[in-house]
Tab-separated table of C-alpha atoms and ligand atoms in Angstrom:
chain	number	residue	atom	x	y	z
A	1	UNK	CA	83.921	99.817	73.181
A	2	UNK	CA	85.169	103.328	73.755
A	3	UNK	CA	86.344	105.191	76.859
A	4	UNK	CA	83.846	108.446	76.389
A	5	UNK	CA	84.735	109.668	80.130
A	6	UNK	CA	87.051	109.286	82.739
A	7	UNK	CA	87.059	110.505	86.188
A	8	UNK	CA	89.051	110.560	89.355
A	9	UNK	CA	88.951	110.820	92.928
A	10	UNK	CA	91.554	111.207	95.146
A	11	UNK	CA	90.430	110.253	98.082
A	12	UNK	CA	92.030	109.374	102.356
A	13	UNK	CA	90.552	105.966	104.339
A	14	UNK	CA	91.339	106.300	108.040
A	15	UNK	CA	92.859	102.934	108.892
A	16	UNK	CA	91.193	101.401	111.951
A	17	UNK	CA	94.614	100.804	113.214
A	18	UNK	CA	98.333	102.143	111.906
A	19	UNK	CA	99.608	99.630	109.712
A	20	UNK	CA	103.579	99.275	110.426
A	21	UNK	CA	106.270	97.504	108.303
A	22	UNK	CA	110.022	97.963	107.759
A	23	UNK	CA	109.312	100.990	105.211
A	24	UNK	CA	107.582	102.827	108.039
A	25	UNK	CA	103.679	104.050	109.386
A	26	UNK	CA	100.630	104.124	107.880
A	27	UNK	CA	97.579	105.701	109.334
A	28	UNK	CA	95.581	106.891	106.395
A	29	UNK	CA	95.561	105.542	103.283
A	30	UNK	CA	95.271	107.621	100.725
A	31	UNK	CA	93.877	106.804	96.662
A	32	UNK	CA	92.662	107.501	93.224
A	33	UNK	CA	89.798	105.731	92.451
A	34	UNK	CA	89.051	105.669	88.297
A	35	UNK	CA	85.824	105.693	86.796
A	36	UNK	CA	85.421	105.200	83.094
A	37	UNK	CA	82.454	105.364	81.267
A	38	UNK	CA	81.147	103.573	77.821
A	39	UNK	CA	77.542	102.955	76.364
A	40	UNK	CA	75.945	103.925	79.174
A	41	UNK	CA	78.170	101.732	81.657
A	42	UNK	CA	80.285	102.516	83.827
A	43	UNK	CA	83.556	100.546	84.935
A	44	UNK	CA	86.109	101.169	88.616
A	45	UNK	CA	89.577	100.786	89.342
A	46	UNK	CA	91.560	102.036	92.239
A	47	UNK	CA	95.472	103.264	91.703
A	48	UNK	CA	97.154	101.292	94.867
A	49	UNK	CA	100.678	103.939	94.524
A	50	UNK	CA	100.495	105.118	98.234
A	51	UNK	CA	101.507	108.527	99.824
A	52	UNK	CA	105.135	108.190	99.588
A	53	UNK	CA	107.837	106.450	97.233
A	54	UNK	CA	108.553	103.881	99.801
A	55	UNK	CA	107.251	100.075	98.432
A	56	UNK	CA	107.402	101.460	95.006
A	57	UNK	CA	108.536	104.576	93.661
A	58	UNK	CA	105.157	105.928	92.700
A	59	UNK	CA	102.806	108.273	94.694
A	60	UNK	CA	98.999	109.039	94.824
A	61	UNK	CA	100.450	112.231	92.787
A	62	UNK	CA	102.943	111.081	90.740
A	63	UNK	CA	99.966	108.558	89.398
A	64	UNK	CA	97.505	111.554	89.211
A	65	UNK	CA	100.307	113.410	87.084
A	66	UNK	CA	100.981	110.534	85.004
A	67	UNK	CA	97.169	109.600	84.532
A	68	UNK	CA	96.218	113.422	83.690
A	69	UNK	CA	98.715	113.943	81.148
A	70	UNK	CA	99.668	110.851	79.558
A	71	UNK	CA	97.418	107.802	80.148
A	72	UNK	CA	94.159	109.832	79.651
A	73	UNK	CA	95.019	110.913	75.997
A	74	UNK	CA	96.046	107.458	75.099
A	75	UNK	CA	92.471	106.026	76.245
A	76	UNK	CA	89.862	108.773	75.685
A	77	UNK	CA	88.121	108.332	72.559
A	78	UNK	CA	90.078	104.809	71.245
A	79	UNK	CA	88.159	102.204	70.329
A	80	UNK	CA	89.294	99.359	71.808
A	81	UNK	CA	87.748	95.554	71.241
A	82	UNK	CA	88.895	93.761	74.139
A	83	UNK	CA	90.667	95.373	77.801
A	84	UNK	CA	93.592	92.960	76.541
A	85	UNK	CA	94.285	95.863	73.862
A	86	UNK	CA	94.840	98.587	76.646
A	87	UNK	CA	98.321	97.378	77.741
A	88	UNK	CA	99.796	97.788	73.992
A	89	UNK	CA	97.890	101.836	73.793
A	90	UNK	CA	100.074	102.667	77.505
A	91	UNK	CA	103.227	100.703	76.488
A	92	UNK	CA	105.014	104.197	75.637
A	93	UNK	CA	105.096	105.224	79.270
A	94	UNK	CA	107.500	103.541	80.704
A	95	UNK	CA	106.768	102.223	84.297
A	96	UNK	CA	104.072	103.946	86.497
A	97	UNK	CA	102.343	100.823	86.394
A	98	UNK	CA	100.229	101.560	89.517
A	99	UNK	CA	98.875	104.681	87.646
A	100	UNK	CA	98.205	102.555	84.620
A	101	UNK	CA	96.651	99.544	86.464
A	102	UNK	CA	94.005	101.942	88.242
A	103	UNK	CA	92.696	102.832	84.567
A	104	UNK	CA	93.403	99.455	83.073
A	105	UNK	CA	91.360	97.679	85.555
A	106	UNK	CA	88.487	100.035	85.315
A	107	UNK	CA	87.864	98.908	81.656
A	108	UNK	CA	88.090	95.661	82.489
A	109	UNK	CA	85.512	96.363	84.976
A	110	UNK	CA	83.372	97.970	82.423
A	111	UNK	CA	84.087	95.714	79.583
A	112	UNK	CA	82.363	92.656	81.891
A	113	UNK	CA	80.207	94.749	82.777
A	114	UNK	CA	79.061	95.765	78.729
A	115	UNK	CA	79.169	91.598	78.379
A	116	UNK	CA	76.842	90.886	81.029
A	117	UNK	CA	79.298	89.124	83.145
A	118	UNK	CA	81.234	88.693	86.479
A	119	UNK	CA	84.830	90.073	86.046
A	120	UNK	CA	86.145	86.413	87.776
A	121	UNK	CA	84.635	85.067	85.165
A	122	UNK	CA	85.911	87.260	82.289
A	123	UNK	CA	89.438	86.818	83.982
A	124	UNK	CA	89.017	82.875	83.501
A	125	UNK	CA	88.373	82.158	87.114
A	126	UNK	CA	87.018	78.872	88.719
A	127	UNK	CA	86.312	79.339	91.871
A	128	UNK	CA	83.230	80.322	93.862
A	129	UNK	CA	85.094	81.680	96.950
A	130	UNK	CA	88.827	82.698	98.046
A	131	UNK	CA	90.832	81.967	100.905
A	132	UNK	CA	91.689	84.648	103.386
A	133	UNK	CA	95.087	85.204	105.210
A	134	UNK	CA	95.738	88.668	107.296
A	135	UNK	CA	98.959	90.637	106.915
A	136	UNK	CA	99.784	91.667	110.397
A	137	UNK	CA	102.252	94.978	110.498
A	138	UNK	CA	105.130	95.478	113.193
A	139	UNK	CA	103.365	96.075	116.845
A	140	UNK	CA	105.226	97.602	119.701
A	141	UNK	CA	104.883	94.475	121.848
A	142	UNK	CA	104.965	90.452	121.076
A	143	UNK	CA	102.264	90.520	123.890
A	144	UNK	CA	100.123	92.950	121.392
A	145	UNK	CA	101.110	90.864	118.175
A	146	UNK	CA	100.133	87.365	119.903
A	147	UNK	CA	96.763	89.151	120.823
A	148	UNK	CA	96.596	89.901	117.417
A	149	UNK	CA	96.939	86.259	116.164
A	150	UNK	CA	94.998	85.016	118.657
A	151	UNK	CA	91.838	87.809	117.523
A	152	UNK	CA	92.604	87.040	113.625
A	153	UNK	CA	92.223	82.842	113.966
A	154	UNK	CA	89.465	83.619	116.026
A	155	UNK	CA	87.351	85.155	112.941
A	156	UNK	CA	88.668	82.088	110.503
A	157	UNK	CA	91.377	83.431	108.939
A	158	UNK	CA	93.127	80.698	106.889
A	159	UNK	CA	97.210	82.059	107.203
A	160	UNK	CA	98.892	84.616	109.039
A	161	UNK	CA	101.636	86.589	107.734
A	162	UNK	CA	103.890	88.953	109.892
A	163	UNK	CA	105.887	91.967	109.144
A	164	UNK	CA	109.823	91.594	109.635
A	165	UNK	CA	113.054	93.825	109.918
A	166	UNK	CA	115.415	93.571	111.963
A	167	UNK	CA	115.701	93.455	115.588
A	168	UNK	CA	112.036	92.101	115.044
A	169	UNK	CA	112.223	88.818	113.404
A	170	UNK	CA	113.506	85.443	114.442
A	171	UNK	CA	112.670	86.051	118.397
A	172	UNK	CA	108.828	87.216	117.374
A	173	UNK	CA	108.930	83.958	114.817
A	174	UNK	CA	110.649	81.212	118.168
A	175	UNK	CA	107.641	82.955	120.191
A	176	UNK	CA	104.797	82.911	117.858
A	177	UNK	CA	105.397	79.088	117.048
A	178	UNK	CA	106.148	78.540	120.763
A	179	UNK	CA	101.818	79.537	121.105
A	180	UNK	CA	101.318	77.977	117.916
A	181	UNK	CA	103.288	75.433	116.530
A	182	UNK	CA	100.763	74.538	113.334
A	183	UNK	CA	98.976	77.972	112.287
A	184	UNK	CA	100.050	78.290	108.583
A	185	UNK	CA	102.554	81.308	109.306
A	186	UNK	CA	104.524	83.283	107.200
A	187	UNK	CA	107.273	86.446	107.130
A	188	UNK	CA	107.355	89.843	104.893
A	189	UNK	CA	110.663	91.621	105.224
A	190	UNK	CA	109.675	94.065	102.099
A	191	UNK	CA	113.237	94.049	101.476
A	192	UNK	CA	114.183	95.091	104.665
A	193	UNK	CA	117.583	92.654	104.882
A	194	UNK	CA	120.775	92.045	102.799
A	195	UNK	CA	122.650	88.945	101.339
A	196	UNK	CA	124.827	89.610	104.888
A	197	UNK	CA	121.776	88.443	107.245
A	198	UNK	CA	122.013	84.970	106.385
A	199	UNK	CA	122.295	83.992	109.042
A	200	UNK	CA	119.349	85.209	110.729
A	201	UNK	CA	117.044	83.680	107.612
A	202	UNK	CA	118.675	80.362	108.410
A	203	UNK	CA	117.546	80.818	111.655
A	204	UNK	CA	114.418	81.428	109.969
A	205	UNK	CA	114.249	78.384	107.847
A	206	UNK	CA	113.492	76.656	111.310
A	207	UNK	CA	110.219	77.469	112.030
A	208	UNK	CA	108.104	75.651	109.014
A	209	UNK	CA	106.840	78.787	107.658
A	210	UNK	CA	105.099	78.722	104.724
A	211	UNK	CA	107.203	81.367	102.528
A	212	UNK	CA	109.740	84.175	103.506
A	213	UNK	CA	108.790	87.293	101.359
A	214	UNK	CA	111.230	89.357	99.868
A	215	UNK	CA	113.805	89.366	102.213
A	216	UNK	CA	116.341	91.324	99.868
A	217	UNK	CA	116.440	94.775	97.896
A	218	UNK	CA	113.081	95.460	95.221
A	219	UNK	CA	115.471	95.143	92.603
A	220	UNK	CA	117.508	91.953	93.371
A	221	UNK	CA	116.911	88.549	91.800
A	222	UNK	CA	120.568	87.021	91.798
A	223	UNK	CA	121.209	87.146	96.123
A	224	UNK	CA	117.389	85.921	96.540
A	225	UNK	CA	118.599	83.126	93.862
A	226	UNK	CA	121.842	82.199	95.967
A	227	UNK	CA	119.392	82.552	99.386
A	228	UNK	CA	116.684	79.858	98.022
A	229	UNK	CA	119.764	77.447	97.591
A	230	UNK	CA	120.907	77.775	101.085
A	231	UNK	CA	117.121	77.481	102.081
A	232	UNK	CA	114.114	74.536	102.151
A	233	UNK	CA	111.403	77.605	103.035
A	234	UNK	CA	109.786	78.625	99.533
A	235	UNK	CA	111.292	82.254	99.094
A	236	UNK	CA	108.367	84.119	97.604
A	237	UNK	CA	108.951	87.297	95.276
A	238	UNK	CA	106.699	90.423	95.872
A	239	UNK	CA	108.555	93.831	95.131
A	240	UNK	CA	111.092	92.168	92.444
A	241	UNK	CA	108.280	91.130	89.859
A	242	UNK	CA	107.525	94.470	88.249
A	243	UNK	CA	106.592	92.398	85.213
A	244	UNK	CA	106.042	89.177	83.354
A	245	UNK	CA	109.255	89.669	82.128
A	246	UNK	CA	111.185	89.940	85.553
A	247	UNK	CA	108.428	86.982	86.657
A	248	UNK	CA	110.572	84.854	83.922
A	249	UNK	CA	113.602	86.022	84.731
A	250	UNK	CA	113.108	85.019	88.485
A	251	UNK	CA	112.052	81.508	87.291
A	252	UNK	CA	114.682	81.293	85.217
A	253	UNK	CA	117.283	81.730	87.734
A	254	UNK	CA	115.966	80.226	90.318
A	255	UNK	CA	114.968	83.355	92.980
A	256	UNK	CA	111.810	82.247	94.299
A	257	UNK	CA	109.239	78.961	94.340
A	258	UNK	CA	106.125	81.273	94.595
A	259	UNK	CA	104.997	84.477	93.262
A	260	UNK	CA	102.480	87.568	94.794
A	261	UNK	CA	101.039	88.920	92.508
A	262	UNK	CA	99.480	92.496	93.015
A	263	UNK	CA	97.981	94.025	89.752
A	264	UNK	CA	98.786	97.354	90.740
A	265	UNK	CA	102.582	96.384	90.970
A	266	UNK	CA	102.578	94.835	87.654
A	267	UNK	CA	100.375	97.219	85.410
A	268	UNK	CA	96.637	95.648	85.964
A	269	UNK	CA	94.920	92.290	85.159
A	270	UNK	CA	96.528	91.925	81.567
A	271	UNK	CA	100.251	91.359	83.131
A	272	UNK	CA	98.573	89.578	86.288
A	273	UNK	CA	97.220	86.935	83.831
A	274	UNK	CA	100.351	86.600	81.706
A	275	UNK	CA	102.412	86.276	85.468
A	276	UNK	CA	99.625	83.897	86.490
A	277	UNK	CA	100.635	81.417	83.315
A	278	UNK	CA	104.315	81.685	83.259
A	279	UNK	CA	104.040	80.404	86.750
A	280	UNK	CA	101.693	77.860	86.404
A	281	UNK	CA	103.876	76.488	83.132
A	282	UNK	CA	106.413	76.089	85.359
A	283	UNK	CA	104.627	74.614	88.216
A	284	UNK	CA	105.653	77.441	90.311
A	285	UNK	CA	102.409	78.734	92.339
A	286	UNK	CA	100.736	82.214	93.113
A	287	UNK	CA	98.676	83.757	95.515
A	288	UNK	CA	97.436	87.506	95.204
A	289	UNK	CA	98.882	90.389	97.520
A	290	UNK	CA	97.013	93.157	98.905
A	291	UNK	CA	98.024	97.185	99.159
A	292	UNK	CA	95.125	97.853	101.914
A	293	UNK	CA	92.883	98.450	99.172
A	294	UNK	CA	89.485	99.679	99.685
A	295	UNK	CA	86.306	97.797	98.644
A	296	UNK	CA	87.079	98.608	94.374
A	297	UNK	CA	90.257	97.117	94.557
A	298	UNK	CA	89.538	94.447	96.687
A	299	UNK	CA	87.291	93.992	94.347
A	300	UNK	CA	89.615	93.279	91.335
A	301	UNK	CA	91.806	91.301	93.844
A	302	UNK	CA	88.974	89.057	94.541
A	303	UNK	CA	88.433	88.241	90.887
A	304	UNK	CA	91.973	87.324	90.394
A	305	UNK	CA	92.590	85.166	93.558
A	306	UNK	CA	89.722	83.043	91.541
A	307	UNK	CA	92.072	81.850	88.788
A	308	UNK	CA	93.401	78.264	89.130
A	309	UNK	CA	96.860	78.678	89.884
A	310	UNK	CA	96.179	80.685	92.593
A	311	UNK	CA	97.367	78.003	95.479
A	312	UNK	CA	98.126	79.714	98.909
A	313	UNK	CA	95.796	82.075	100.976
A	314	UNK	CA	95.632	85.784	100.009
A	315	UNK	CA	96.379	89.183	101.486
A	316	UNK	CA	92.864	89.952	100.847
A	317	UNK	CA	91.131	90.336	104.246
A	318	UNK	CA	87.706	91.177	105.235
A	319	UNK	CA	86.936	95.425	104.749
A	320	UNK	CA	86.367	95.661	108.746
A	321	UNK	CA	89.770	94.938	109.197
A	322	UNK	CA	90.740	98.051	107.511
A	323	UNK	CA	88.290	100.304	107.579
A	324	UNK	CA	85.157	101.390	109.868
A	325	UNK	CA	82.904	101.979	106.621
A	326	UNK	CA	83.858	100.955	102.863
A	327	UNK	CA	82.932	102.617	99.715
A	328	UNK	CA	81.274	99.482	98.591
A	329	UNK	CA	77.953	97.808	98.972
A	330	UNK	CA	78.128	94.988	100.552
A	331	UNK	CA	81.801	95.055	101.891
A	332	UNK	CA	83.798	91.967	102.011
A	333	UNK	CA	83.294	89.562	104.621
A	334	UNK	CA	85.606	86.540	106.175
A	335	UNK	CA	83.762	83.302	107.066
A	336	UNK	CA	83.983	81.600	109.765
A	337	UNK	CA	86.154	78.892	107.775
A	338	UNK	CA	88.549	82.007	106.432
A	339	UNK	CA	86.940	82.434	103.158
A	340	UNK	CA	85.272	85.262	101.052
A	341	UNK	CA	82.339	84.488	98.914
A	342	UNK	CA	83.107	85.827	95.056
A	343	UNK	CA	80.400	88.559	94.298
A	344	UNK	CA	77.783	87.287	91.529
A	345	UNK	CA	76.921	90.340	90.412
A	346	UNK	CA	78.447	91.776	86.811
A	347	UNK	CA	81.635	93.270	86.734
A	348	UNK	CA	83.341	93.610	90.141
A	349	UNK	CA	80.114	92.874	91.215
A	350	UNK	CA	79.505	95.189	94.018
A	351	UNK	CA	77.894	98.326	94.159
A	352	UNK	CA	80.470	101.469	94.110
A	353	UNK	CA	79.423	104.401	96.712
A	354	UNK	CA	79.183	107.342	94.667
A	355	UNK	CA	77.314	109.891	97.573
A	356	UNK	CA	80.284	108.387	99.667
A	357	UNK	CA	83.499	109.227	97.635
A	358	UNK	CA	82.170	112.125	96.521
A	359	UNK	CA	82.287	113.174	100.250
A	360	UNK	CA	85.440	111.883	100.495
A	361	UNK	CA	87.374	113.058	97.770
A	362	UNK	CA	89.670	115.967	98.119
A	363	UNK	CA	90.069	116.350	94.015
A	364	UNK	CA	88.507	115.630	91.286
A	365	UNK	CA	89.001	115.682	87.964
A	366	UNK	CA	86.748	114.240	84.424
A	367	UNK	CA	87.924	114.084	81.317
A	368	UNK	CA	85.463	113.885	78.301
A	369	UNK	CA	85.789	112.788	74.929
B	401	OSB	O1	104.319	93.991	101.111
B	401	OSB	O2	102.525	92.913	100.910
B	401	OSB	C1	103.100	93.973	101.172
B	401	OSB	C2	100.567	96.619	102.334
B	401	OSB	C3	101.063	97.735	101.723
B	401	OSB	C4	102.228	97.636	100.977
B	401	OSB	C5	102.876	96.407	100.851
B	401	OSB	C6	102.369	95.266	101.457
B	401	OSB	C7	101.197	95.389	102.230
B	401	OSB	C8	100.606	94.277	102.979
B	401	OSB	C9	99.137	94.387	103.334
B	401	OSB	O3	101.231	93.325	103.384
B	401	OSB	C10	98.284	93.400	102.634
B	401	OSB	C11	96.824	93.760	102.765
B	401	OSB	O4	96.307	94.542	101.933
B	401	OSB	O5	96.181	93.270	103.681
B	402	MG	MG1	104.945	92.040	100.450
């Protein structure tokens, strides 16, 4: 197969309601969505970077810089046999894995798609549907947050997971387990604490939660290594694993008993796979994050949340909880019993709205071979 045209879209999904964490406020989320084209197929990925360097360094237009100038002529025109080859033709740009993970992830799209197949399937995935948790951000009341809960278990969702930082954390944890004393719970502090609070996580280690996620700096495995010894709650590693390599090293010293994995974070599927086995080799288990994708990279995240070591609920929620209208046909659903059905269909298996985010889009660009 060879990439004979790629195009992007940058394009801005009004939120249905500001997402808040300890980085700050997000109301519209903007994205490149990546389109590559082979043998009359085509193949989508979505680059997750959002509008500011604040959970990663990358932007929206750092990764349209990066994609433009560097990724594009490493792609265009190679032939490449399998998407496993794609990592190895980018490894020269160092990081900007969210920019390379949009393009990666579109020929893996396309590639299933050129073979007939599901992308779940491709991926080596065994399951028929996924297990939904919600990712609730900061609110400006507990009253608002418990109404929140309350709306969420309502529609089926397996797990909730709250947003943490401090001077909203081990109160808002006592209260929520106060109404509900057996909902499979969990904490995000995206890094939002030091090796000095402790004291408050002990506090924290109280309350049965399922995991605490990365309570300590993006690029820290040692303190999160001393913290899991002090603690009987799973610490679970989201920022820190930029790589299979720091997914080994976090193993290997002990930082965390389960790993999120986002594809975006980690360069695309090919890493997410090689993440997924060094974990499972280890009997350490996954789960896949979410970046408020729309419906392409749900999409992807769907597929991967299919592969066997996958063994909590995901941050992949229904598309009505994000957005009034998705640029996919049909959007993801929740069940009633907190799961999404894996689409059938080849490749990400649902239909991309072209009219759509060509309405959307506020640039453009295509590059040809
Ligand atoms: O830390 O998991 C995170 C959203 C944006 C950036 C970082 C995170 C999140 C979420 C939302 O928690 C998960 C979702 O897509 O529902
Ligand atoms: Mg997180």
């Amino acid at each position: 197969m060879m990439v004979e045209e790629l195009s992007l879209y940058l394009i801005s999904m009004k939120l249905i309601r500001p997402f808040v964490t300890s980085f700050g406020k997000t109301l519209e989320r903007p994205c490149i969505l990546v389109r590559v084209k082979s043998n009359g197929e085509e193949g989508w990925g979505e680059v997750v970077a959002e509008s500011g360097p604040w959970y990663s360094y990358e932007t929206t237009y750092t990764a349209w810089y990066i994609i433009t100038e560097f990724v594009v002529p490493f792609i265009l025109g190679k032939e490449v046999n399998d998407p496993r080859d794609i990592n190895k033709l980018l490894s020269p740009i160092r990081g900007h894995n969210m920019a390379k993970a949009g393009v990666e992830m579109a020929i893996w799209d396309l590639y299933a798609r050129l073979q007939g197949k599901p992308l779940f399937e491709v991926l080596g995935g065994v399951r028929k549907e996924i297990e939904s948790g919600v990712s609730i951000g900061i609110q400006k009341s507990v009253k608002e947050l418990l109404n929140l809960i309350d709306n969420y278990l309502a529609q089926g969702y397996k797990r909730i997971k709250v947003k943490i930082k401090p001077g909203w954390d081990v109160d808002i944890i006592r209260t929520i387990r106060k109404e509900y004393p057996d909902i499979p719970l969990q904490v995000d502090a995206n890094a939002a604490y030091t090796i000095r609070d402790v004291n408050m996580l002990r506090e924290l280690d109280k309350y049965s939660l399922l995991m605490i996620e990365q309570p300590f700096s993006y690029d820290d495995l040692v303190d999160h290594a001393t913290l899991q010894r002090m603690l009987k709650t799973p610490i679970c590693l989201d920022e820190s694993i930029s790589s299979p390599s720091m997914a080994r090293s976090a193993l290997a010293l002990g930082s965390c008993k389960v790993i999120n994995i986002k594809p975006g974070r980690v360069g695309g599927h090919l890493s997410s796979l090689t993440i997924h086995d060094i974990c499972l080799n280890k009997g350490v288990p996954c789960w896949i994050g979410g970046m408020l994708e729309t419906g392409v990279g749900r999409a992807h995240n769907v597929a991967l949340a299919t592969l066997p070591n996958i063994k909590y609920p995901n941050d992949i929620s229904g598309s009505d909880r994000y957005y009034e209208k998705d640029i996919v046909e049909p959007p993801f659903k929740v069940s009633k019993h907190g799961t999404i059905s894996v689409p059938k269909g080849i490749g990400i298996g649902v239909e991309v709205l072209i009219d759509d985010i060509n309405r959307l889009s506020m640039k453009q660009a295509n590059f040809k071979m």
